């Protein structure tokens, strides 16, 4: 596998040289640039530029000299923070300057939060006492164990021209082809994210999907990455190197995934990181081993606040195929290990963390049904469409990425048309503490009822498929808003824009719970009226297994009639009596012009607008009559004059 290529977009590398006074910083820089040892070195050099053809990567280098005087500490800190790489110098004939690396310089870099590769350079090698010969590994090993940011250690002599070009070659290489993202120096293994990326690349290159790269596939890979074919003898040589060290690395069909990964580990161990980086970059990966932003069409996600993003039928069919592929025993139960396998070509499993973790219904065996699997994807697409699309690409979506998603119609337009065309509805669940919100969420995911009360501190999501009459399936996302989070939510003008329907849950046995729920309903309805993002609302009377408070029916009838919405829907999570609540939520969301509550202020505002409009109409009609009358008068006058 051939030489490296210049990473796209990297127009130059800025290397800052720092260290104690008298350690040889300026001599090192001058000798590298002029290829001669200077007789007179100024105290501080101006920025020095090495031309782009100085090293094979053809990226120009700017070297910054620094002063170690106390009065120049501010300037030094400023330069270090702008560095792509730092060269720290010590003098081989002054052991105390070596000690200063670990007692001052390296801790200083951490203090300044300079997170770039560090090259430690022992200058003045020609002046070291022959009686004190020790290996560089012995000297540097303890420091490198303590400071993992050290990429390379090297000794040199400017006076005798020993390893001077190598210093800045290693510094440039550490920037363009960093070790950190690829390889764990401690365990001497490829890092997980690197393995996942290489696995994806292997699968993309294994065109016949037989689990091995044939000679032809290996050659195609070589041409794509390095613009040069492999000779038959070179292919034999590559496979022999792998097979000698790892029998399972090659089989009768070609180079296996294990062999492919071993080959890259071998390149890295031998210092040929540019080979692996060239491969990664050819397949669109950046320095974080994630797909570059330019591969994700972010412009596809531009939308109004009350529009949402959904997967297309094309993407859903692809995901169904993925599910069938990984559900190897065809039991409609994708076990956790199989879900991990689905995302084994992505940087990580996106569902391991909130809000996706535990957001979907689990099977009795702790896995995901097909509906639950698709629900998780629907949730991710709704909340973070870029991440959803990115992960579709990681797991092998074959079509044009923009064909995987669609932007829904604005909810404001849905209201005018009196129907919604959405397949995924988001429902905000409001209610006072201990009203039964979490019990409703858990029941939606088929979880058993718990008698113990545990307050919800943060927002929670639950997503599932709701089957409507006629076998039509819609995806419903419940977003639980803790009571103390409502005011923060409503502080934003567009907070209700992504909400398709709001549900207000109260404890039907507790009058104070009912009062607080109606206050929340008024707040949300008022916010919707003020911002233009009105949402359909339903009231849910939870804990129907308990006795209602005395005025329950009278109060709830009055409020629902006054606000023009449906009477509270009684449910009991304890008795699993849900009164078709989830179908009713979806049905209300599908008809966004209905069930919209009206506050007293909102009603007054509408009456005022109607009055103004009526007045304008009267003025308009009056003006029209006047104009017509004037025209008639002119016609009459003209005729009268003509007859005279």
Coordinates of C-alpha atoms in Angstrom, one line a residue:
X1 CA 0.0 0.0 0.0
X2 CA 1.5 3.2 -1.2
X3 CA 2.5 6.7 0.0
X4 CA 0.2 9.1 1.9
X5 CA -1.8 12.0 0.4
X6 CA -2.3 15.5 1.7
X7 CA -5.4 15.6 3.9
X8 CA -8.1 17.7 2.2
X9 CA -8.4 21.2 3.5
X10 CA -5.0 21.3 5.4
X11 CA -3.3 24.3 4.0
X12 CA -0.4 24.5 6.5
X13 CA 1.0 23.2 9.8
X14 CA 2.0 25.6 12.6
X15 CA 4.7 24.2 14.9
X16 CA 5.7 26.1 18.0
X17 CA 9.1 25.4 19.5
X18 CA 9.4 25.9 23.3
X19 CA 11.8 25.0 26.1
X20 CA 14.3 26.4 28.6
X21 CA 16.8 29.0 27.5
X22 CA 20.0 27.6 26.0
X23 CA 18.5 24.3 25.0
X24 CA 19.1 24.9 21.3
X25 CA 15.7 26.1 20.0
X26 CA 16.8 28.7 17.5
X27 CA 19.8 26.7 16.2
X28 CA 17.4 23.8 15.6
X29 CA 15.1 26.0 13.5
X30 CA 17.8 27.7 11.5
X31 CA 19.6 24.5 10.7
X32 CA 16.4 22.9 9.5
X33 CA 15.5 25.8 7.3
X34 CA 19.0 26.7 5.9
X35 CA 20.6 23.3 6.2
X36 CA 23.7 24.9 7.7
X37 CA 24.6 25.4 11.4
X38 CA 24.4 29.1 12.2
X39 CA 27.5 30.9 13.7
X40 CA 25.4 33.8 15.1
X41 CA 21.9 33.0 16.2
X42 CA 19.5 35.9 17.2
X43 CA 17.8 35.7 20.5
X44 CA 14.4 35.2 19.0
X45 CA 13.8 34.2 15.3
X46 CA 10.9 35.5 13.3
X47 CA 8.4 32.9 12.0
X48 CA 10.2 30.5 9.7
X49 CA 8.5 28.8 6.8
X50 CA 9.5 25.4 5.3
X51 CA 8.2 25.1 1.7
X52 CA 5.5 22.6 0.8
X53 CA 7.9 20.3 -1.1
X54 CA 10.1 19.9 2.0
X55 CA 8.3 16.7 3.0
X56 CA 6.3 14.1 1.0
X57 CA 2.9 15.3 2.3
X58 CA 3.4 18.6 0.5
X59 CA 2.0 20.8 3.3
X60 CA 3.9 23.9 4.1
X61 CA 5.2 24.3 7.7
X62 CA 5.5 27.5 9.7
X63 CA 7.9 27.2 12.7
X64 CA 7.5 29.6 15.6
X65 CA 10.4 30.3 17.9
X66 CA 9.5 31.4 21.5
X67 CA 11.2 33.2 24.3
X68 CA 11.5 31.5 27.8
X69 CA 12.0 34.8 29.6
X70 CA 9.4 35.4 32.4
X71 CA 8.3 38.7 30.9
X72 CA 7.4 36.9 27.7
X73 CA 5.1 34.4 29.3
X74 CA 1.9 36.0 27.9
X75 CA 3.2 35.9 24.3
X76 CA 4.4 32.3 24.8
X77 CA 1.0 31.2 26.0
X78 CA -0.7 32.9 23.1
X79 CA 1.6 31.1 20.6
X80 CA 1.2 27.7 22.3
X81 CA -2.6 28.0 22.1
X82 CA -2.4 28.6 18.3
X83 CA -0.1 25.6 17.7
X84 CA -1.0 22.6 15.6
X85 CA 2.0 20.8 17.3
X86 CA 4.5 21.7 20.0
X87 CA 8.2 20.8 19.9
X88 CA 9.6 20.8 23.5
X89 CA 13.4 21.0 23.7
X90 CA 15.9 20.0 26.3
X91 CA 19.7 19.9 26.1
X92 CA 21.4 16.5 26.2
X93 CA 24.3 18.0 28.1
X94 CA 22.1 19.6 30.8
X95 CA 20.0 16.9 32.7
X96 CA 18.2 19.6 34.6
X97 CA 16.5 20.8 31.4
X98 CA 15.1 17.3 30.9
X99 CA 13.7 17.3 34.4
X100 CA 12.0 20.6 33.6
X101 CA 9.9 19.0 30.9
X102 CA 7.9 17.0 33.5
X103 CA 8.0 19.6 36.3
X104 CA 7.1 22.7 34.3
X105 CA 6.7 22.5 30.5
X106 CA 4.3 19.6 30.1
X107 CA 2.1 20.6 33.1
X108 CA 2.1 24.2 31.7
X109 CA 0.6 22.8 28.4
X110 CA -2.1 21.1 30.3
X111 CA -2.8 24.2 32.3
X112 CA -3.2 26.2 29.1
X113 CA -5.4 23.4 27.7
X114 CA -3.1 23.0 24.7
X115 CA -4.4 19.7 23.3
X116 CA -2.0 19.1 20.3
X117 CA 0.7 16.5 19.7
X118 CA 4.0 17.1 21.5
X119 CA 7.4 16.1 20.1
X120 CA 10.1 16.0 22.8
X121 CA 13.5 16.8 21.3
X122 CA 16.9 16.4 22.9
X123 CA 19.2 18.9 21.3
X124 CA 23.1 19.2 21.5
X125 CA 23.5 15.4 21.2
X126 CA 27.1 16.1 20.2
X127 CA 27.8 17.6 23.6
X128 CA 26.5 14.8 25.8
X129 CA 29.2 13.2 28.1
X130 CA 30.2 9.8 26.6
X131 CA 30.5 8.5 30.2
X132 CA 26.7 9.0 30.7
X133 CA 25.4 7.1 27.7
X134 CA 21.8 5.9 28.3
X135 CA 19.1 4.9 25.8
X136 CA 16.4 7.4 24.8
X137 CA 13.8 4.8 25.7
X138 CA 15.1 4.5 29.3
X139 CA 15.1 8.3 29.7
X140 CA 11.7 9.0 28.1
X141 CA 9.6 6.0 29.0
X142 CA 8.6 7.3 32.5
X143 CA 7.7 10.7 31.1
X144 CA 5.7 9.3 28.2
X145 CA 3.7 7.1 30.6
X146 CA 2.8 10.2 32.6
X147 CA 2.1 12.5 29.6
X148 CA 0.2 10.6 26.9
X149 CA 0.2 13.7 24.7
X150 CA 3.9 13.1 23.8
X151 CA 3.8 11.7 20.3
X152 CA 7.5 11.1 19.6
X153 CA 10.9 11.6 21.3
X154 CA 14.0 12.2 19.3
X155 CA 17.6 13.3 19.9
X156 CA 19.5 15.5 17.4
X157 CA 22.5 17.7 16.9
X158 CA 22.3 20.9 14.8
X159 CA 26.1 21.3 14.9
X160 CA 26.6 17.8 13.3
X161 CA 23.4 17.8 11.3
X162 CA 22.1 14.7 13.1
X163 CA 18.3 14.1 12.7
X164 CA 17.4 17.7 12.2
X165 CA 14.8 17.3 9.3
X166 CA 13.3 14.4 11.1
X167 CA 12.3 16.6 14.1
X168 CA 9.8 18.7 12.0
X169 CA 8.8 15.7 9.8
X170 CA 7.6 13.9 12.9
X171 CA 5.8 17.1 14.1
X172 CA 4.1 17.5 10.8
X173 CA 3.2 13.8 10.7
X174 CA 1.7 14.0 14.2
X175 CA -0.6 16.7 12.9
X176 CA -1.6 15.2 9.6
X177 CA -1.6 11.6 10.7
X178 CA -2.2 11.5 14.5
X179 CA -1.7 8.3 16.5
X180 CA -4.2 9.1 19.2
X181 CA -7.5 8.5 17.3
X182 CA -6.2 5.2 15.8
X183 CA -4.1 3.4 18.3
X184 CA -4.0 2.7 22.0
X185 CA -0.3 2.9 22.9
X186 CA -0.9 1.2 26.3
X187 CA -2.7 -1.9 25.0
X188 CA -1.0 -1.8 21.6
X189 CA -4.4 -2.3 19.9
X190 CA -6.5 -0.3 17.4
X191 CA -9.0 1.9 19.1
X192 CA -12.7 0.9 18.9
X193 CA -13.8 3.8 16.7
X194 CA -10.9 3.0 14.3
X195 CA -12.0 -0.7 14.2
X196 CA -15.6 0.3 13.4
X197 CA -14.5 2.6 10.6
X198 CA -12.2 0.0 9.0
X199 CA -15.0 -2.6 9.3
X200 CA -17.3 -0.3 7.4
X201 CA -14.7 0.3 4.7
X202 CA -14.1 -3.5 4.5
X203 CA -17.8 -4.2 4.0
X204 CA -18.0 -1.4 1.3
X205 CA -15.1 -3.0 -0.6
X206 CA -16.4 -6.6 -0.2
X207 CA -18.7 -6.3 -3.2
X208 CA -19.8 -9.9 -3.4
X209 CA -20.5 -9.9 0.4
X210 CA -18.6 -13.2 1.0
X211 CA -16.7 -12.0 4.0
X212 CA -13.3 -11.7 2.3
X213 CA -11.5 -9.3 -0.1
X214 CA -10.6 -11.3 -3.2
X215 CA -7.5 -10.3 -5.2
X216 CA -9.7 -8.2 -7.5
X217 CA -11.4 -6.5 -4.6
X218 CA -8.1 -5.9 -2.9
X219 CA -6.7 -4.4 -6.1
X220 CA -9.8 -2.1 -6.5
X221 CA -9.3 -1.0 -2.9
X222 CA -5.7 -0.1 -3.6
X223 CA -6.5 1.9 -6.7
X224 CA -9.3 3.8 -4.9
X225 CA -7.1 4.7 -2.0
X226 CA -3.7 5.1 -3.5
X227 CA -4.3 5.6 -7.3
X228 CA -2.0 2.6 -8.1
X229 CA -2.8 -1.1 -8.7
X230 CA -1.1 -3.9 -6.9
X231 CA 0.9 -6.4 -8.9
X232 CA -0.1 -10.1 -8.5
X233 CA 3.1 -10.8 -6.7
X234 CA 2.4 -7.8 -4.3
X235 CA -1.0 -9.2 -3.5
X236 CA 0.5 -12.6 -2.7
X237 CA 3.1 -10.9 -0.5
X238 CA 0.5 -9.0 1.4
X239 CA -1.5 -12.1 2.1
X240 CA 1.6 -14.0 3.1
X241 CA 2.6 -11.4 5.6
X242 CA -0.9 -11.6 7.2
X243 CA -1.1 -15.4 7.1
X244 CA 2.4 -15.9 8.7
X245 CA 1.2 -13.9 11.8
X246 CA -2.5 -14.7 11.8
X247 CA -3.8 -17.9 10.2
X248 CA -7.5 -16.7 10.2
X249 CA -6.4 -13.5 8.4
X250 CA -6.6 -15.2 5.0
X251 CA -9.0 -17.9 3.7
X252 CA -9.6 -19.4 0.3
X253 CA -11.7 -16.4 -0.7
X254 CA -9.1 -13.8 0.2
X255 CA -8.2 -11.4 3.0
X256 CA -10.7 -11.6 5.9
X257 CA -11.8 -8.7 8.1
X258 CA -9.5 -10.0 10.8
X259 CA -6.6 -9.9 8.4
X260 CA -7.6 -6.4 7.1
X261 CA -7.6 -5.0 10.7
X262 CA -4.3 -6.8 11.5
X263 CA -2.7 -5.2 8.4
X264 CA -3.6 -1.7 9.6
X265 CA -2.4 -2.4 13.2
X266 CA 0.9 -3.6 11.6
X267 CA 1.2 -0.3 9.6
X268 CA 0.6 1.8 12.7
X269 CA 3.1 -0.2 14.8
X270 CA 5.7 0.3 12.1
X271 CA 5.0 4.1 12.1
X272 CA 3.2 4.1 8.8
X273 CA 0.1 5.9 10.1
X274 CA -0.2 7.8 6.9
X275 CA -1.3 4.6 5.2
X276 CA -4.3 4.1 7.5
X277 CA -5.2 7.8 7.5
X278 CA -5.1 7.9 3.7
X279 CA -7.6 5.0 3.6
X280 CA -9.9 6.6 6.2
X281 CA -9.9 10.0 4.4
X282 CA -10.6 8.4 1.0
X283 CA -13.8 7.1 2.6
X284 CA -14.8 10.5 4.0
X285 CA -13.5 10.2 7.6
X286 CA -12.1 13.2 9.6
X287 CA -9.6 13.3 12.4
X288 CA -12.3 12.2 14.9
X289 CA -12.9 9.1 12.8
X290 CA -16.4 10.3 11.9
X291 CA -17.8 11.1 8.5
X292 CA -16.9 14.6 7.4
X293 CA -19.7 17.2 7.6
X294 CA -19.7 17.7 3.8
X295 CA -21.1 14.1 3.4
X296 CA -24.2 15.0 5.3
X297 CA -26.6 17.3 3.4
X298 CA -27.5 19.6 6.3
X299 CA -29.4 21.9 3.8
X300 CA -32.0 19.1 3.6
X301 CA -33.0 19.8 7.2
X302 CA -33.9 23.5 6.8
X303 CA -37.5 23.8 7.9
X304 CA -40.0 26.0 9.7
X305 CA -40.3 25.5 13.5
X306 CA -43.6 23.7 13.1
X307 CA -42.3 21.3 10.5
X308 CA -40.7 18.0 11.4
X309 CA -38.5 15.4 9.7
X310 CA -39.5 11.8 9.0
X311 CA -37.9 8.8 7.3
X312 CA -39.2 8.1 3.8
X313 CA -40.7 4.7 2.8
X314 CA -37.4 4.0 1.0
X315 CA -35.4 4.4 4.2
X316 CA -38.0 2.4 6.2
X317 CA -37.8 -0.5 3.7
X318 CA -34.0 -0.4 4.0
X319 CA -34.2 -0.6 7.8
X320 CA -36.7 -3.5 7.6
X321 CA -34.0 -5.3 5.6
X322 CA -31.3 -4.5 8.1
X323 CA -33.6 -5.8 10.9
X324 CA -34.2 -9.1 9.1
X325 CA -30.4 -9.4 8.4
X326 CA -29.4 -9.0 12.0
X327 CA -32.4 -10.9 13.5
X328 CA -30.6 -14.1 12.5
X329 CA -33.0 -16.5 14.3
X330 CA -36.0 -14.7 12.8
X331 CA -37.8 -14.5 16.2
X332 CA -38.8 -10.8 15.9
X333 CA -36.5 -10.0 18.8
X334 CA -33.3 -8.0 18.1
X335 CA -31.2 -8.8 21.1
X336 CA -29.0 -6.1 22.6
X337 CA -25.9 -7.8 21.2
X338 CA -27.5 -7.8 17.8
X339 CA -28.4 -4.1 18.1
X340 CA -24.7 -3.4 18.9
X341 CA -23.9 -5.4 15.8
X342 CA -26.2 -3.2 13.6
X343 CA -24.2 -0.2 14.7
X344 CA -20.8 -1.9 14.6
X345 CA -19.8 0.2 11.6
X346 CA -20.8 3.5 13.2
X347 CA -18.6 5.4 15.7
X348 CA -20.8 4.2 18.5
X349 CA -24.3 2.9 19.2
X350 CA -26.4 6.1 19.3
X351 CA -29.1 4.5 21.4
X352 CA -26.9 3.8 24.4
X353 CA -27.6 7.2 25.8
X354 CA -30.5 9.4 26.6
X355 CA -33.0 10.2 25.1
X356 CA -33.0 7.0 23.1
X357 CA -31.9 4.5 25.8
X358 CA -35.1 2.8 27.2
X359 CA -37.3 5.0 25.0
X360 CA -38.8 2.0 23.1
X361 CA -40.7 -1.1 24.2
X362 CA -38.6 -4.2 25.0
X363 CA -39.5 -7.7 24.3
X364 CA -39.7 -10.3 27.1
X365 CA -36.1 -11.2 26.2
X366 CA -34.9 -7.6 26.5
X367 CA -34.7 -7.0 22.7
X368 CA -36.5 -4.9 20.2
X369 CA -39.4 -6.0 17.9
X370 CA -39.4 -4.6 14.4
X371 CA -41.9 -1.9 15.4
X372 CA -39.7 -0.9 18.4
X373 CA -36.6 -0.8 16.1
X374 CA -38.4 1.4 13.6
X375 CA -39.8 3.5 16.5
X376 CA -36.2 4.3 17.7
X377 CA -35.2 5.4 14.2
X378 CA -38.4 7.6 14.0
X379 CA -37.5 9.2 17.3
X380 CA -33.9 9.9 16.3
X381 CA -35.0 11.3 13.0
X382 CA -37.6 13.6 14.7
X383 CA -35.1 14.9 17.4
X384 CA -31.8 14.8 15.5
X385 CA -32.3 14.3 11.8
X386 CA -28.6 14.9 10.9
X387 CA -27.5 12.1 13.4
X388 CA -30.2 9.8 12.1
X389 CA -29.0 10.3 8.5
X390 CA -25.4 10.0 9.5
X391 CA -26.1 6.6 11.1
X392 CA -28.1 5.4 8.1
X393 CA -25.0 6.1 6.0
X394 CA -22.8 4.3 8.6
X395 CA -24.9 1.1 8.5
X396 CA -24.9 1.0 4.7
X397 CA -27.9 3.0 3.3
X398 CA -27.3 2.6 -0.4
X399 CA -29.4 5.4 -1.9
X400 CA -28.8 9.1 -2.1
X401 CA -28.8 10.4 1.5
X402 CA -31.4 13.1 0.7
X403 CA -33.9 10.3 -0.4
X404 CA -33.9 8.9 3.2
X405 CA -35.8 11.8 4.8
X406 CA -38.7 14.1 4.1
X407 CA -39.9 17.4 5.6
X408 CA -43.5 17.4 6.7
X409 CA -46.1 20.1 5.9
X410 CA -46.3 23.0 8.4
X411 CA -48.8 22.3 11.2
X412 CA -50.3 25.7 10.6
X413 CA -51.2 24.5 7.1
X414 CA -52.5 21.2 8.5
X415 CA -54.9 23.1 10.6
X416 CA -56.3 25.0 7.6
X417 CA -56.6 21.7 5.6
X418 CA -58.2 20.1 8.8
X419 CA -55.9 17.0 8.6
X420 CA -52.3 16.0 9.1
X421 CA -50.2 14.0 6.7
X422 CA -47.6 13.1 9.3
X423 CA -46.7 9.6 10.2
X424 CA -44.9 10.5 13.4
X425 CA -46.6 12.6 16.0
X426 CA -45.0 14.2 19.1
X427 CA -47.1 14.5 22.2
X428 CA -46.1 16.7 25.1
X429 CA -47.2 15.2 28.4
X430 CA -47.8 17.8 31.1
X431 CA -49.1 17.5 34.7
X432 CA -48.3 18.1 38.3
X433 CA -46.0 15.9 40.3
X434 CA -47.4 12.4 41.2
X435 CA -50.3 12.8 38.7
X436 CA -49.5 9.6 36.8
X437 CA -47.4 10.9 33.9
X438 CA -44.6 8.4 34.2
X439 CA -47.1 5.6 34.7
X440 CA -48.8 6.6 31.4
X441 CA -45.4 6.6 29.7
X442 CA -44.5 3.2 31.1
X443 CA -47.8 1.7 30.1
X444 CA -47.2 3.0 26.5
X445 CA -44.0 0.8 26.5
X446 CA -45.7 -2.2 28.0
X447 CA -44.0 -1.9 31.3
X448 CA -45.7 -3.2 34.5
X449 CA -47.3 -0.7 36.9
X450 CA -45.3 0.2 39.9
X451 CA -46.9 1.2 43.2
X452 CA -43.9 3.2 44.4
X453 CA -43.6 6.8 43.3
X454 CA -40.3 8.1 41.8
X455 CA -40.4 11.8 40.7
X456 CA -39.1 12.6 37.2
X457 CA -36.3 15.1 37.3
X458 CA -35.5 15.3 33.6
X459 CA -37.6 15.1 30.4
X460 CA -38.2 11.5 29.3
X461 CA -39.3 10.1 25.9
X462 CA -41.3 7.1 25.0
X463 CA -42.0 6.0 21.4
X464 CA -44.2 3.2 20.0
X465 CA -46.3 2.3 17.1
X466 CA -50.1 2.9 17.5
X467 CA -52.3 0.8 15.2
X468 CA -55.5 2.6 14.1
X469 CA -58.7 1.0 12.6
X470 CA -58.0 -0.4 9.2
X471 CA -54.5 -1.6 10.1
X472 CA -53.0 1.9 9.6
X473 CA -49.9 2.4 11.8
X474 CA -48.6 5.7 13.1
X475 CA -45.7 6.4 15.4
X476 CA -46.4 8.3 18.6
X477 CA -43.6 10.0 20.6
X478 CA -44.5 10.9 24.2
X479 CA -42.3 13.6 25.8
X480 CA -42.8 13.9 29.5
X481 CA -42.3 17.5 30.8
X482 CA -41.6 17.6 34.6
X483 CA -43.8 20.1 36.4
X484 CA -40.8 22.3 37.3
X485 CA -39.6 22.3 33.7
X486 CA -42.8 23.9 32.2
X487 CA -41.9 27.5 32.8
X488 CA -38.5 27.0 31.3
X489 CA -40.1 25.3 28.3
X490 CA -42.6 28.1 27.7
X491 CA -39.9 30.8 28.0
X492 CA -39.1 30.1 24.3
X493 CA -41.5 31.5 21.7
X494 CA -41.2 28.4 19.5
X495 CA -41.3 25.8 22.3
X496 CA -44.7 24.5 21.2
X497 CA -43.9 24.5 17.5
X498 CA -42.7 20.8 17.4
X499 CA -45.7 19.7 19.5
X500 CA -48.5 18.0 17.6
X501 CA -50.7 17.5 20.6
X502 CA -50.5 18.2 24.4
X503 CA -51.9 15.9 27.1
X504 CA -52.6 17.1 30.6
X505 CA -52.6 14.4 33.3
X506 CA -54.0 14.8 36.7
X507 CA -54.8 12.6 39.7
X508 CA -58.6 12.2 39.6
X509 CA -58.7 11.6 43.4
X510 CA -56.9 14.8 44.2
X511 CA -58.5 18.2 43.8
X512 CA -55.2 20.1 44.1
X513 CA -53.8 18.0 41.3
X514 CA -56.8 18.9 39.1
X515 CA -56.4 22.6 39.8
X516 CA -52.7 22.5 39.0
X517 CA -53.3 20.6 35.8
X518 CA -55.9 23.2 34.6
X519 CA -53.4 26.0 35.5
X520 CA -50.8 24.2 33.2
X521 CA -53.5 23.9 30.5
X522 CA -54.2 27.6 30.7
X523 CA -50.5 28.4 30.5
X524 CA -49.9 26.2 27.5
X525 CA -53.1 27.4 25.7
X526 CA -52.2 31.0 26.4
X527 CA -48.7 30.5 25.1
X528 CA -50.1 28.9 21.9
X529 CA -52.5 31.8 21.4
X530 CA -49.7 34.4 21.9
X531 CA -47.2 32.8 19.6
X532 CA -49.5 31.4 16.9
X533 CA -48.4 27.8 17.7
X534 CA -51.8 26.5 19.2
X535 CA -51.9 22.8 19.8
X536 CA -54.8 20.3 20.3
X537 CA -55.1 19.4 23.9
X538 CA -56.6 16.4 25.8
X539 CA -57.1 16.1 29.6
X540 CA -56.4 12.7 31.2
X541 CA -58.0 11.8 34.5
X542 CA -55.5 9.2 35.9
X543 CA -55.9 6.8 38.8
X544 CA -59.5 6.1 37.9
X545 CA -59.3 3.1 40.3
X546 CA -59.5 5.6 43.2
X547 CA -62.5 7.6 44.3
X548 CA -62.8 11.0 42.6
X549 CA -62.8 14.2 44.6
X550 CA -66.3 15.5 45.3
X551 CA -66.6 18.3 42.7
X552 CA -64.7 16.3 40.0
X553 CA -67.4 15.9 37.4
X554 CA -68.8 19.5 37.8
X555 CA -65.4 21.2 37.7
X556 CA -64.1 19.1 34.7
X557 CA -67.3 19.7 32.7
X558 CA -67.2 23.4 33.3
X559 CA -63.5 23.7 32.3
X560 CA -63.7 21.5 29.2
X561 CA -66.9 23.3 28.0
X562 CA -65.4 26.8 28.7
X563 CA -62.3 26.0 26.7
X564 CA -64.1 24.0 24.0
X565 CA -62.2 20.7 24.4
X566 CA -63.2 17.1 25.1
X567 CA -64.1 16.1 28.7
X568 CA -61.3 14.4 30.7
X569 CA -60.5 10.8 29.6
X570 CA -60.5 8.5 32.6
X571 CA -57.7 5.9 32.8
X572 CA -56.2 3.5 35.4
X573 CA -52.6 2.4 34.8
X574 CA -52.9 0.2 37.8
X575 CA -55.8 -1.7 36.3
X576 CA -54.4 -1.4 32.7
X577 CA -57.6 0.4 31.7
X578 CA -56.5 3.0 29.2
X579 CA -59.7 3.8 27.4
X580 CA -58.0 3.7 24.0
X581 CA -56.0 6.7 25.2
X582 CA -53.1 6.3 22.7
X583 CA -55.5 5.9 19.7
X584 CA -57.4 9.0 20.9
X585 CA -54.1 11.0 21.2
X586 CA -53.2 10.1 17.6
X587 CA -56.7 10.7 16.3
X588 CA -56.7 14.2 17.9
X589 CA -53.2 14.9 16.4
X590 CA -54.5 13.8 13.0
X591 CA -57.2 16.5 13.1
X592 CA -55.2 19.5 14.3
X593 CA -58.1 22.0 13.9
X594 CA -60.1 20.3 16.6
X595 CA -59.5 20.1 20.4
X596 CA -57.7 23.4 20.5
X597 CA -58.4 25.1 23.9
X598 CA -59.5 28.7 24.0
X599 CA -58.7 31.0 26.9
X600 CA -60.7 34.0 28.0
X601 CA -58.0 36.3 26.7
X602 CA -57.9 34.4 23.4
X603 CA -61.6 34.6 23.0
X604 CA -61.6 38.3 23.7
X605 CA -58.8 38.8 21.2
X606 CA -60.8 36.9 18.5
X607 CA -63.9 39.0 19.2
X608 CA -61.9 42.1 18.9
X609 CA -60.4 41.0 15.6
X610 CA -63.9 40.1 14.3
X611 CA -65.2 43.5 15.4
X612 CA -62.3 45.3 13.6
X613 CA -62.8 43.2 10.5
X614 CA -66.5 43.9 10.5
X615 CA -65.8 47.6 10.8
X616 CA -63.3 47.5 8.0
X617 CA -65.9 45.7 5.9
X618 CA -68.5 48.5 6.6
X619 CA -66.0 51.1 5.7
X620 CA -65.1 49.3 2.5
X621 CA -68.7 48.9 1.5
X622 CA -69.4 52.5 2.3
X623 CA -66.4 53.6 0.3
X624 CA -67.5 51.4 -2.6
X625 CA -71.0 52.9 -2.6
X626 CA -69.6 56.4 -2.6
X627 CA -67.3 55.6 -5.5
X628 CA -70.2 54.0 -7.4
X629 CA -72.4 57.0 -6.6
X630 CA -69.7 59.4 -7.8
X631 CA -69.3 57.5 -11.0
X632 CA -73.1 57.5 -11.5
X633 CA -73.2 61.2 -10.9
X634 CA -70.5 61.8 -13.6
X635 CA -72.4 59.6 -16.1
X636 CA -75.7 61.5 -15.3
X637 CA -73.9 64.9 -15.5
X638 CA -72.3 63.9 -18.8
X639 CA -75.6 62.8 -20.3
X640 CA -77.3 65.9 -19.0
X641 CA -74.7 68.2 -20.6
X642 CA -74.9 66.2 -23.9
X643 CA -78.8 66.6 -24.0
X644 CA -78.5 70.3 -23.4

